[in-house]
Amino acid sequence: MTTTMRAEGPAATKQRLVMLAMATAGFAVNFWAWALLSPLGPMFKDELGLSSFQQALLVAVPVVVGSLGRIPVGALTDRFGGRVMFPLVSAITIIPVLFLGLAGHSSLAALLIGGFFLGLGGTAFAVGVPFVNAWFPPERRGLAIGVFGAGMGGTAISALTTVPLVRSGGVATPFIVTAVVLAVYAAAAALILRDAPQRPVPVESVGRRLAATLRLPVTWQASALYAVAFGGYVAFSVYLPAYLKTGYGLVQDDASNRMAGFVLVAVLMRPIGGWLSDRVGPVRVLTVALAVVALGALTQAFTPSLMPIGTAAFLSMAAALGAGSGAVFALVALLTPAAKVGSVTGVVGAAGGLGGFVPPLVMGALYGAFSSYAVGLAALALVATAAAVFTLTVVRRAEKGDR
């Protein structure tokens, strides 16, 4: 497949880049929808009288649904391709977005129901990775999947626009705007997207493919690492506004803008992590990234002043989590059989999302019990350290064995 791609001319290269751009846009738009509740968490907490745990649960529910949903969606993408799955996921996500904007924001129960189905937007990740992977040769997949992964910046769009749109037009406004964008993308994707000509199409049933996927060592190795790398990113992106408002007394707009800065740094570093993995190997990139996360979390556990130490700690962690997330899928592309990339991506993506589901609940519960976030951040430092050791031992042997 690599030889064929190298022999193709500028037209084929242009097509690959168009497919990559469309996939990245689809990821961003669906993640924008997926993250709509997070910036509004503090507002719903005040209006509905929610506890810290209830607020954390509200923003975490879409995360866990979007994460678990990646398993079947990844397997379905292996079978039907991104040309079918991208428009389908985007169109279905419009339903919970409109429900939340028009009727589902008046009670915690309605918000949780809407948030449950809003999680469908988070499954777009499991569509894009196998789609992009099939379009690019092995030596370029780390960078290509890293560029696609930058679509997680959709959470930054949500952070920057949701609260201002509520203030200018009411609670329904950001949801209606997002629904329109989703509809436009679904229509464009149906017209423009094409699956790679060399894409392997599995013939086994979804159940058999998932069973085979779970027997691959790379599935579990990458899942563990992605639970820390992307899980850490998701946890901070959904909980950082509440953390900054409660821990540092910031107003909602300031907290949301700082969360957007965290997301932006992580987004920019994700393709860089993939690019570096193509050159020096994903194990080296992951080891350095996890070490930086451990150091940043340990620093923040002492609750330093927000400027400059706290800001530096958070931005360093953002950069490391972004680069580490890109490196994980460079590892997946390196070690996974082509016909199983979607299935492996689904499982690994689920692990990453679940890795982001638990910390906000833990942080909310710990703050409610001790009025401090120190224990939760110290635990993150320990987990990142353990993941770095795992990378240097078990994962390093697997990478060398593939080569």
mmCIF file of C-alpha atoms in Angstrom:
data_model
loop_
_atom_site.group_PDB
_atom_site.id
_atom_site.type_symbol
_atom_site.label_atom_id
_atom_site.label_comp_id
_atom_site.label_asym_id
_atom_site.label_seq_id
_atom_site.Cartn_x
_atom_site.Cartn_y
_atom_site.Cartn_z
ATOM 1 C CA MET A 1 0.000 0.000 0.000
ATOM 2 C CA THR A 2 2.873 2.385 0.794
ATOM 3 C CA THR A 3 4.448 1.892 -2.647
ATOM 4 C CA THR A 4 1.155 2.579 -4.380
ATOM 5 C CA MET A 5 0.603 5.772 -2.455
ATOM 6 C CA ARG A 6 4.102 7.031 -3.198
ATOM 7 C CA ALA A 7 3.547 6.421 -6.905
ATOM 8 C CA GLU A 8 0.370 8.498 -6.997
ATOM 9 C CA GLY A 9 0.449 12.047 -8.308
ATOM 10 C CA PRO A 10 -0.533 15.464 -6.925
ATOM 11 C CA ALA A 11 -4.238 14.800 -7.458
ATOM 12 C CA ALA A 12 -4.160 11.811 -5.107
ATOM 13 C CA THR A 13 -2.169 13.796 -2.538
ATOM 14 C CA LYS A 14 -4.709 16.612 -2.740
ATOM 15 C CA GLN A 15 -7.548 14.144 -2.225
ATOM 16 C CA ARG A 16 -5.889 12.697 0.882
ATOM 17 C CA LEU A 17 -5.496 16.199 2.312
ATOM 18 C CA VAL A 18 -9.134 17.042 1.578
ATOM 19 C CA MET A 19 -10.245 13.854 3.325
ATOM 20 C CA LEU A 20 -8.030 14.692 6.300
ATOM 21 C CA ALA A 21 -9.430 18.234 6.474
ATOM 22 C CA MET A 22 -13.029 16.994 6.308
ATOM 23 C CA ALA A 23 -12.423 14.354 8.970
ATOM 24 C CA THR A 24 -10.754 16.909 11.257
ATOM 25 C CA ALA A 25 -13.652 19.335 10.764
ATOM 26 C CA GLY A 26 -16.136 16.580 11.570
ATOM 27 C CA PHE A 27 -14.254 15.658 14.727
ATOM 28 C CA ALA A 28 -14.164 19.324 15.809
ATOM 29 C CA VAL A 29 -17.856 19.941 15.156
ATOM 30 C CA ASN A 30 -18.964 16.822 17.008
ATOM 31 C CA PHE A 31 -16.636 17.565 19.911
ATOM 32 C CA TRP A 32 -18.045 21.085 20.033
ATOM 33 C CA ALA A 33 -21.463 19.555 20.552
ATOM 34 C CA TRP A 34 -20.098 16.957 22.984
ATOM 35 C CA ALA A 35 -18.660 19.688 25.246
ATOM 36 C CA LEU A 36 -21.638 22.065 25.351
ATOM 37 C CA LEU A 37 -22.581 21.313 28.951
ATOM 38 C CA SER A 38 -19.152 21.909 30.485
ATOM 39 C CA PRO A 39 -19.005 25.735 30.162
ATOM 40 C CA LEU A 40 -22.549 25.978 31.509
ATOM 41 C CA GLY A 41 -21.876 23.739 34.524
ATOM 42 C CA PRO A 42 -21.326 26.631 36.970
ATOM 43 C CA MET A 43 -24.485 28.391 35.705
ATOM 44 C CA PHE A 44 -26.609 25.249 36.121
ATOM 45 C CA LYS A 45 -25.082 24.698 39.548
ATOM 46 C CA ASP A 46 -26.240 28.149 40.687
ATOM 47 C CA GLU A 47 -29.654 28.081 38.985
ATOM 48 C CA LEU A 48 -30.615 24.522 39.996
ATOM 49 C CA GLY A 49 -28.820 24.450 43.354
ATOM 50 C CA LEU A 50 -26.565 21.530 42.415
ATOM 51 C CA SER A 51 -23.875 20.124 44.687
ATOM 52 C CA SER A 52 -20.254 19.902 43.524
ATOM 53 C CA PHE A 53 -20.738 16.187 42.857
ATOM 54 C CA GLN A 54 -23.944 16.767 40.862
ATOM 55 C CA GLN A 55 -22.197 19.404 38.755
ATOM 56 C CA ALA A 56 -19.329 16.999 38.099
ATOM 57 C CA LEU A 57 -21.818 14.251 37.199
ATOM 58 C CA LEU A 58 -23.586 16.573 34.761
ATOM 59 C CA VAL A 59 -20.462 17.252 32.727
ATOM 60 C CA ALA A 60 -19.160 13.679 33.053
ATOM 61 C CA VAL A 61 -22.198 11.798 31.682
ATOM 62 C CA PRO A 62 -21.624 12.790 28.016
ATOM 63 C CA VAL A 63 -17.992 11.768 28.444
ATOM 64 C CA VAL A 64 -18.723 8.206 29.550
ATOM 65 C CA VAL A 65 -21.435 7.661 26.928
ATOM 66 C CA GLY A 66 -19.254 9.050 24.160
ATOM 67 C CA SER A 67 -16.418 6.858 25.366
ATOM 68 C CA LEU A 68 -18.273 3.552 25.543
ATOM 69 C CA GLY A 69 -20.051 4.329 22.290
ATOM 70 C CA ARG A 70 -16.707 4.399 20.492
ATOM 71 C CA ILE A 71 -16.391 0.622 20.787
ATOM 72 C CA PRO A 72 -19.336 -0.282 18.518
ATOM 73 C CA VAL A 73 -18.864 2.823 16.357
ATOM 74 C CA GLY A 74 -15.212 1.926 15.708
ATOM 75 C CA ALA A 75 -16.190 -1.595 14.692
ATOM 76 C CA LEU A 76 -18.968 -0.258 12.456
ATOM 77 C CA THR A 77 -16.503 2.134 10.813
ATOM 78 C CA ASP A 78 -14.223 -0.796 9.951
ATOM 79 C CA ARG A 79 -17.206 -2.331 8.189
ATOM 80 C CA PHE A 80 -19.034 0.620 6.591
ATOM 81 C CA GLY A 81 -16.314 3.287 6.381
ATOM 82 C CA GLY A 82 -16.163 6.939 7.366
ATOM 83 C CA ARG A 83 -18.167 8.040 4.333
ATOM 84 C CA VAL A 84 -21.260 6.500 5.929
ATOM 85 C CA MET A 85 -20.461 6.922 9.607
ATOM 86 C CA PHE A 86 -19.382 10.588 9.738
ATOM 87 C CA PRO A 87 -22.652 12.000 8.306
ATOM 88 C CA LEU A 88 -24.676 9.505 10.362
ATOM 89 C CA VAL A 89 -23.084 10.342 13.731
ATOM 90 C CA SER A 90 -23.264 14.076 13.029
ATOM 91 C CA ALA A 91 -26.937 13.946 12.057
ATOM 92 C CA ILE A 92 -27.973 11.865 15.076
ATOM 93 C CA THR A 93 -26.141 14.204 17.469
ATOM 94 C CA ILE A 94 -28.430 17.066 16.383
ATOM 95 C CA ILE A 95 -31.332 15.481 18.295
ATOM 96 C CA PRO A 96 -29.934 15.719 21.859
ATOM 97 C CA VAL A 97 -28.400 19.124 21.089
ATOM 98 C CA LEU A 98 -31.825 20.558 20.205
ATOM 99 C CA PHE A 99 -33.477 18.768 23.144
ATOM 100 C CA LEU A 100 -31.073 20.361 25.614
ATOM 101 C CA GLY A 101 -31.395 23.794 24.066
ATOM 102 C CA LEU A 102 -35.171 23.875 23.729
ATOM 103 C CA ALA A 103 -36.502 21.801 26.635
ATOM 104 C CA GLY A 104 -33.863 19.882 28.560
ATOM 105 C CA HIS A 105 -32.167 22.530 30.701
ATOM 106 C CA SER A 106 -34.838 23.099 33.336
ATOM 107 C CA SER A 107 -33.943 20.253 35.708
ATOM 108 C CA LEU A 108 -31.043 18.003 36.612
ATOM 109 C CA ALA A 109 -32.921 14.915 35.396
ATOM 110 C CA ALA A 110 -33.567 16.452 31.964
ATOM 111 C CA LEU A 111 -29.964 17.608 31.706
ATOM 112 C CA LEU A 112 -28.694 14.126 32.516
ATOM 113 C CA ILE A 113 -30.991 12.549 29.914
ATOM 114 C CA GLY A 114 -29.925 15.049 27.278
ATOM 115 C CA GLY A 115 -26.298 14.701 28.301
ATOM 116 C CA PHE A 116 -26.533 10.928 27.958
ATOM 117 C CA PHE A 117 -27.511 11.152 24.284
ATOM 118 C CA LEU A 118 -25.200 14.119 23.717
ATOM 119 C CA GLY A 119 -22.422 11.602 24.299
ATOM 120 C CA LEU A 120 -23.032 10.342 20.751
ATOM 121 C CA GLY A 121 -20.973 13.275 19.497
ATOM 122 C CA GLY A 122 -17.941 11.900 21.280
ATOM 123 C CA THR A 123 -18.000 8.728 19.188
ATOM 124 C CA ALA A 124 -16.849 10.665 16.082
ATOM 125 C CA PHE A 125 -13.271 10.061 17.148
ATOM 126 C CA ALA A 126 -13.628 6.332 16.486
ATOM 127 C CA VAL A 127 -14.862 7.149 12.980
ATOM 128 C CA GLY A 128 -12.006 9.461 12.068
ATOM 129 C CA VAL A 129 -8.942 7.462 13.116
ATOM 130 C CA PRO A 130 -9.546 4.395 10.866
ATOM 131 C CA PHE A 131 -10.775 6.691 8.085
ATOM 132 C CA VAL A 132 -7.576 8.786 8.147
ATOM 133 C CA ASN A 133 -5.346 5.773 8.795
ATOM 134 C CA ALA A 134 -6.514 4.130 5.561
ATOM 135 C CA TRP A 135 -5.704 7.231 3.505
ATOM 136 C CA PHE A 136 -2.035 7.612 4.564
ATOM 137 C CA PRO A 137 1.090 5.427 4.320
ATOM 138 C CA PRO A 138 2.550 4.064 7.582
ATOM 139 C CA GLU A 139 5.427 6.550 7.804
ATOM 140 C CA ARG A 140 2.991 9.490 7.714
ATOM 141 C CA ARG A 141 0.198 8.152 9.887
ATOM 142 C CA GLY A 142 1.489 9.577 13.144
ATOM 143 C CA LEU A 143 1.360 13.121 11.781
ATOM 144 C CA ALA A 144 -1.914 12.570 9.879
ATOM 145 C CA ILE A 145 -3.733 11.108 12.875
ATOM 146 C CA GLY A 146 -2.206 13.824 15.053
ATOM 147 C CA VAL A 147 -3.621 16.487 12.732
ATOM 148 C CA PHE A 148 -6.994 14.767 12.854
ATOM 149 C CA GLY A 149 -6.720 14.621 16.630
ATOM 150 C CA ALA A 150 -6.434 18.409 16.704
ATOM 151 C CA GLY A 151 -10.170 18.330 16.067
ATOM 152 C CA MET A 152 -10.510 17.882 19.819
ATOM 153 C CA GLY A 153 -10.198 21.672 19.729
ATOM 154 C CA GLY A 154 -13.953 21.622 19.271
ATOM 155 C CA THR A 155 -14.051 21.759 23.070
ATOM 156 C CA ALA A 156 -12.234 25.112 22.873
ATOM 157 C CA ILE A 157 -14.880 26.415 20.463
ATOM 158 C CA SER A 158 -17.486 25.398 23.000
ATOM 159 C CA ALA A 159 -15.592 27.031 25.859
ATOM 160 C CA LEU A 160 -15.148 30.317 23.997
ATOM 161 C CA THR A 161 -18.620 30.658 22.490
ATOM 162 C CA THR A 162 -21.180 28.965 24.745
ATOM 163 C CA VAL A 163 -21.380 31.469 27.616
ATOM 164 C CA PRO A 164 -21.274 34.583 25.371
ATOM 165 C CA LEU A 165 -24.022 33.090 23.176
ATOM 166 C CA VAL A 166 -26.176 32.407 26.247
ATOM 167 C CA ARG A 167 -25.738 35.990 27.416
ATOM 168 C CA SER A 168 -26.555 37.454 24.029
ATOM 169 C CA GLY A 169 -29.482 35.248 23.052
ATOM 170 C CA GLY A 170 -30.527 32.972 25.912
ATOM 171 C CA VAL A 171 -29.793 29.396 26.963
ATOM 172 C CA ALA A 172 -31.066 27.882 23.704
ATOM 173 C CA THR A 173 -28.778 29.932 21.441
ATOM 174 C CA PRO A 174 -25.512 27.924 21.590
ATOM 175 C CA PHE A 175 -27.422 24.669 21.140
ATOM 176 C CA ILE A 176 -29.301 25.943 18.080
ATOM 177 C CA VAL A 177 -26.102 27.314 16.538
ATOM 178 C CA THR A 178 -24.321 23.999 17.094
ATOM 179 C CA ALA A 179 -27.236 22.026 15.641
ATOM 180 C CA VAL A 180 -27.103 24.133 12.468
ATOM 181 C CA VAL A 181 -23.346 23.586 12.135
ATOM 182 C CA LEU A 182 -23.805 19.841 12.623
ATOM 183 C CA ALA A 183 -26.466 19.762 9.905
ATOM 184 C CA VAL A 184 -24.244 21.664 7.473
ATOM 185 C CA TYR A 185 -21.326 19.341 8.160
ATOM 186 C CA ALA A 186 -23.445 16.181 7.814
ATOM 187 C CA ALA A 187 -24.649 17.340 4.394
ATOM 188 C CA ALA A 188 -21.138 18.331 3.264
ATOM 189 C CA ALA A 189 -19.642 15.054 4.494
ATOM 190 C CA ALA A 190 -22.250 13.023 2.627
ATOM 191 C CA LEU A 191 -21.291 14.828 -0.587
ATOM 192 C CA ILE A 192 -17.496 15.053 -0.217
ATOM 193 C CA LEU A 193 -16.166 12.155 1.857
ATOM 194 C CA ARG A 194 -14.781 9.088 0.113
ATOM 195 C CA ASP A 195 -13.216 6.023 1.713
ATOM 196 C CA ALA A 196 -9.639 5.147 0.727
ATOM 197 C CA PRO A 197 -9.499 2.774 -2.277
ATOM 198 C CA GLN A 198 -7.132 0.417 -0.421
ATOM 199 C CA ARG A 199 -9.281 0.327 2.739
ATOM 200 C CA PRO A 200 -9.528 -3.279 3.973
ATOM 201 C CA VAL A 201 -13.136 -4.302 4.622
ATOM 202 C CA PRO A 202 -13.533 -7.052 7.233
ATOM 203 C CA VAL A 203 -15.967 -9.878 6.561
ATOM 204 C CA GLU A 204 -16.309 -11.215 10.123
ATOM 205 C CA SER A 205 -19.168 -10.202 12.393
ATOM 206 C CA VAL A 206 -18.768 -7.251 14.754
ATOM 207 C CA GLY A 207 -18.697 -9.609 17.739
ATOM 208 C CA ARG A 208 -15.871 -11.725 16.347
ATOM 209 C CA ARG A 209 -13.861 -8.655 15.377
ATOM 210 C CA LEU A 210 -14.231 -7.155 18.822
ATOM 211 C CA ALA A 211 -13.182 -10.434 20.412
ATOM 212 C CA ALA A 212 -10.101 -10.553 18.174
ATOM 213 C CA THR A 213 -9.354 -6.936 19.000
ATOM 214 C CA LEU A 214 -9.395 -7.646 22.722
ATOM 215 C CA ARG A 215 -6.787 -10.364 22.218
ATOM 216 C CA LEU A 216 -4.272 -7.925 20.724
ATOM 217 C CA PRO A 217 -1.656 -6.704 23.260
ATOM 218 C CA VAL A 218 -1.601 -3.241 21.652
ATOM 219 C CA THR A 219 -5.280 -2.801 22.522
ATOM 220 C CA TRP A 220 -4.614 -2.987 26.253
ATOM 221 C CA GLN A 221 -1.279 -1.187 26.186
ATOM 222 C CA ALA A 222 -2.627 1.745 24.200
ATOM 223 C CA SER A 223 -5.831 1.789 26.270
ATOM 224 C CA ALA A 224 -3.904 2.169 29.513
ATOM 225 C CA LEU A 225 -1.787 4.998 28.131
ATOM 226 C CA TYR A 226 -4.691 6.792 26.468
ATOM 227 C CA ALA A 227 -6.703 6.620 29.684
ATOM 228 C CA VAL A 228 -3.975 8.744 31.264
ATOM 229 C CA ALA A 229 -3.090 11.014 28.318
ATOM 230 C CA PHE A 230 -6.427 11.778 26.698
ATOM 231 C CA GLY A 231 -8.330 11.012 29.898
ATOM 232 C CA GLY A 232 -6.328 13.700 31.658
ATOM 233 C CA TYR A 233 -7.084 16.140 28.856
ATOM 234 C CA VAL A 234 -10.818 15.393 28.957
ATOM 235 C CA ALA A 235 -10.914 15.628 32.746
ATOM 236 C CA PHE A 236 -9.303 19.062 32.774
ATOM 237 C CA SER A 237 -11.278 20.338 29.794
ATOM 238 C CA VAL A 238 -14.614 19.516 31.437
ATOM 239 C CA TYR A 239 -13.722 20.277 35.072
ATOM 240 C CA LEU A 240 -11.212 23.124 34.839
ATOM 241 C CA PRO A 241 -13.853 25.921 34.882
ATOM 242 C CA ALA A 242 -15.327 24.540 38.108
ATOM 243 C CA TYR A 243 -11.824 24.007 39.584
ATOM 244 C CA LEU A 244 -10.711 27.560 38.800
ATOM 245 C CA LYS A 245 -13.942 29.101 40.040
ATOM 246 C CA THR A 246 -13.927 27.147 43.291
ATOM 247 C CA GLY A 247 -10.187 26.949 43.968
ATOM 248 C CA TYR A 248 -9.138 30.415 42.805
ATOM 249 C CA GLY A 249 -12.363 32.424 42.891
ATOM 250 C CA LEU A 250 -12.401 33.253 39.180
ATOM 251 C CA VAL A 251 -15.579 34.449 37.501
ATOM 252 C CA GLN A 252 -17.199 32.113 34.984
ATOM 253 C CA ASP A 253 -15.997 33.929 31.850
ATOM 254 C CA ASP A 254 -12.393 34.062 33.057
ATOM 255 C CA ALA A 255 -12.444 30.390 34.066
ATOM 256 C CA SER A 256 -13.909 29.342 30.687
ATOM 257 C CA ASN A 257 -11.341 31.400 28.772
ATOM 258 C CA ARG A 258 -8.473 29.829 30.709
ATOM 259 C CA MET A 259 -9.902 26.388 30.011
ATOM 260 C CA ALA A 260 -9.978 27.324 26.326
ATOM 261 C CA GLY A 261 -6.289 28.226 26.543
ATOM 262 C CA PHE A 262 -5.548 24.836 28.104
ATOM 263 C CA VAL A 263 -7.445 23.106 25.294
ATOM 264 C CA LEU A 264 -5.734 25.176 22.593
ATOM 265 C CA VAL A 265 -2.259 24.228 23.807
ATOM 266 C CA ALA A 266 -3.221 20.526 23.956
ATOM 267 C CA VAL A 267 -4.741 20.707 20.477
ATOM 268 C CA LEU A 268 -1.642 22.302 18.963
ATOM 269 C CA MET A 269 0.629 19.735 20.585
ATOM 270 C CA ARG A 270 -1.317 16.670 19.435
ATOM 271 C CA PRO A 271 -0.102 16.718 15.801
ATOM 272 C CA ILE A 272 3.375 17.586 17.059
ATOM 273 C CA GLY A 273 3.260 14.488 19.244
ATOM 274 C CA GLY A 274 2.301 12.408 16.206
ATOM 275 C CA TRP A 275 5.008 14.030 14.066
ATOM 276 C CA LEU A 276 7.689 13.400 16.693
ATOM 277 C CA SER A 277 6.502 9.799 17.028
ATOM 278 C CA ASP A 278 7.045 9.267 13.291
ATOM 279 C CA ARG A 279 10.662 10.348 13.799
ATOM 280 C CA VAL A 280 11.849 9.202 17.227
ATOM 281 C CA GLY A 281 9.185 6.609 18.097
ATOM 282 C CA PRO A 282 6.027 6.897 20.220
ATOM 283 C CA VAL A 283 7.663 5.385 23.320
ATOM 284 C CA ARG A 284 10.119 8.254 23.717
ATOM 285 C CA VAL A 285 7.426 10.862 23.184
ATOM 286 C CA LEU A 286 5.090 9.197 25.669
ATOM 287 C CA THR A 287 7.760 8.835 28.340
ATOM 288 C CA VAL A 288 8.686 12.521 28.259
ATOM 289 C CA ALA A 289 5.045 13.615 28.096
ATOM 290 C CA LEU A 290 4.004 11.519 31.092
ATOM 291 C CA ALA A 291 6.959 12.778 33.119
ATOM 292 C CA VAL A 292 5.888 16.371 32.448
ATOM 293 C CA VAL A 293 2.306 15.557 33.494
ATOM 294 C CA ALA A 294 3.544 14.039 36.757
ATOM 295 C CA LEU A 295 5.676 17.096 37.537
ATOM 296 C CA GLY A 296 2.889 19.546 36.659
ATOM 297 C CA ALA A 297 0.278 17.711 38.737
ATOM 298 C CA LEU A 298 2.612 17.481 41.730
ATOM 299 C CA THR A 299 3.299 21.200 41.501
ATOM 300 C CA GLN A 300 -0.382 22.062 41.312
ATOM 301 C CA ALA A 301 -1.183 19.813 44.280
ATOM 302 C CA PHE A 302 0.387 22.495 46.482
ATOM 303 C CA THR A 303 -2.067 25.088 45.073
ATOM 304 C CA PRO A 304 0.517 27.678 44.063
ATOM 305 C CA SER A 305 -0.445 31.179 42.976
ATOM 306 C CA LEU A 306 -2.268 31.083 39.673
ATOM 307 C CA MET A 307 0.209 33.507 38.130
ATOM 308 C CA PRO A 308 2.745 32.475 37.126
ATOM 309 C CA ILE A 309 3.315 29.032 38.688
ATOM 310 C CA GLY A 310 -0.206 27.581 38.445
ATOM 311 C CA THR A 311 -0.649 28.775 34.879
ATOM 312 C CA ALA A 312 2.741 27.347 33.877
ATOM 313 C CA ALA A 313 1.871 24.018 35.501
ATOM 314 C CA PHE A 314 -1.459 23.736 33.709
ATOM 315 C CA LEU A 315 -0.090 24.784 30.319
ATOM 316 C CA SER A 316 2.805 22.326 30.657
ATOM 317 C CA MET A 317 0.358 19.554 31.441
ATOM 318 C CA ALA A 318 -1.805 20.612 28.490
ATOM 319 C CA ALA A 319 1.164 20.412 26.114
ATOM 320 C CA ALA A 320 2.219 17.032 27.488
ATOM 321 C CA LEU A 321 -1.287 15.550 27.413
ATOM 322 C CA GLY A 322 -1.776 16.714 23.824
ATOM 323 C CA ALA A 323 1.578 15.325 22.634
ATOM 324 C CA GLY A 324 1.012 12.099 24.557
ATOM 325 C CA SER A 325 -2.433 11.617 23.007
ATOM 326 C CA GLY A 326 -0.938 12.007 19.544
ATOM 327 C CA ALA A 327 1.814 9.519 20.384
ATOM 328 C CA VAL A 328 -0.650 6.871 21.566
ATOM 329 C CA PHE A 329 -2.332 6.679 18.175
ATOM 330 C CA ALA A 330 0.997 6.713 16.403
ATOM 331 C CA LEU A 331 1.603 3.570 18.476
ATOM 332 C CA VAL A 332 -1.777 2.150 17.420
ATOM 333 C CA ALA A 333 -0.995 2.811 13.746
ATOM 334 C CA LEU A 334 2.412 1.158 14.179
ATOM 335 C CA LEU A 335 1.301 -2.034 15.913
ATOM 336 C CA THR A 336 -2.283 -2.686 14.737
ATOM 337 C CA PRO A 337 -3.287 -4.747 11.655
ATOM 338 C CA ALA A 338 -4.920 -2.447 9.087
ATOM 339 C CA ALA A 339 -8.313 -4.194 9.133
ATOM 340 C CA LYS A 340 -8.592 -3.817 12.918
ATOM 341 C CA VAL A 341 -7.629 -0.152 13.320
ATOM 342 C CA GLY A 342 -11.252 0.945 13.789
ATOM 343 C CA SER A 343 -11.983 -1.719 16.374
ATOM 344 C CA VAL A 344 -8.775 -1.013 18.302
ATOM 345 C CA THR A 345 -9.458 2.722 18.076
ATOM 346 C CA GLY A 346 -12.921 2.186 19.524
ATOM 347 C CA VAL A 347 -11.604 0.331 22.559
ATOM 348 C CA VAL A 348 -8.660 2.681 23.086
ATOM 349 C CA GLY A 349 -10.871 5.732 22.588
ATOM 350 C CA ALA A 350 -13.328 4.354 25.129
ATOM 351 C CA ALA A 351 -10.511 3.930 27.630
ATOM 352 C CA GLY A 352 -9.433 7.530 27.054
ATOM 353 C CA GLY A 353 -12.915 8.872 27.565
ATOM 354 C CA LEU A 354 -13.472 6.754 30.669
ATOM 355 C CA GLY A 355 -10.144 8.016 31.926
ATOM 356 C CA GLY A 356 -11.712 11.461 31.730
ATOM 357 C CA PHE A 357 -14.977 10.380 33.370
ATOM 358 C CA VAL A 358 -13.598 9.363 36.742
ATOM 359 C CA PRO A 359 -11.362 12.337 37.720
ATOM 360 C CA PRO A 360 -14.085 15.031 37.688
ATOM 361 C CA LEU A 361 -16.254 12.879 39.957
ATOM 362 C CA VAL A 362 -13.310 12.189 42.261
ATOM 363 C CA MET A 363 -12.264 15.834 42.324
ATOM 364 C CA GLY A 364 -15.802 16.972 43.091
ATOM 365 C CA ALA A 365 -16.208 14.394 45.856
ATOM 366 C CA LEU A 366 -12.802 15.142 47.394
ATOM 367 C CA TYR A 367 -13.402 18.864 47.378
ATOM 368 C CA GLY A 368 -16.777 18.331 49.002
ATOM 369 C CA ALA A 369 -15.127 16.238 51.738
ATOM 370 C CA PHE A 370 -11.860 18.129 52.320
ATOM 371 C CA SER A 371 -12.308 21.537 50.633
ATOM 372 C CA SER A 372 -9.078 20.798 48.764
ATOM 373 C CA TYR A 373 -8.015 19.416 45.388
ATOM 374 C CA ALA A 374 -4.525 18.428 46.553
ATOM 375 C CA VAL A 375 -5.222 14.706 47.014
ATOM 376 C CA GLY A 376 -6.698 14.323 43.531
ATOM 377 C CA LEU A 377 -3.776 16.108 41.863
ATOM 378 C CA ALA A 378 -1.239 14.080 43.835
ATOM 379 C CA ALA A 379 -3.000 10.913 42.649
ATOM 380 C CA LEU A 380 -2.694 12.116 39.039
ATOM 381 C CA ALA A 381 1.050 12.595 39.559
ATOM 382 C CA LEU A 382 1.379 9.009 40.809
ATOM 383 C CA VAL A 383 -0.676 7.594 37.924
ATOM 384 C CA ALA A 384 1.377 9.499 35.339
ATOM 385 C CA THR A 385 4.607 8.246 36.902
ATOM 386 C CA ALA A 386 3.370 4.655 36.822
ATOM 387 C CA ALA A 387 2.331 5.080 33.171
ATOM 388 C CA ALA A 388 5.786 6.381 32.273
ATOM 389 C CA VAL A 389 7.404 3.313 33.843
ATOM 390 C CA PHE A 390 4.948 1.042 31.998
ATOM 391 C CA THR A 391 5.853 2.769 28.725
ATOM 392 C CA LEU A 392 9.590 2.325 29.277
ATOM 393 C CA THR A 393 9.218 -1.380 30.008
ATOM 394 C CA VAL A 394 6.244 -3.236 28.520
ATOM 395 C CA VAL A 395 5.401 -0.872 25.651
ATOM 396 C CA ARG A 396 9.035 -0.366 24.698
ATOM 397 C CA ARG A 397 9.458 -4.134 24.236
ATOM 398 C CA ALA A 398 6.368 -4.259 22.030
ATOM 399 C CA GLU A 399 7.619 -1.386 19.870
ATOM 400 C CA LYS A 400 11.015 -3.003 19.416
ATOM 401 C CA GLY A 401 9.391 -6.340 18.577
ATOM 402 C CA ASP A 402 7.391 -4.724 15.771
ATOM 403 C CA ARG A 403 10.528 -3.283 14.280
#
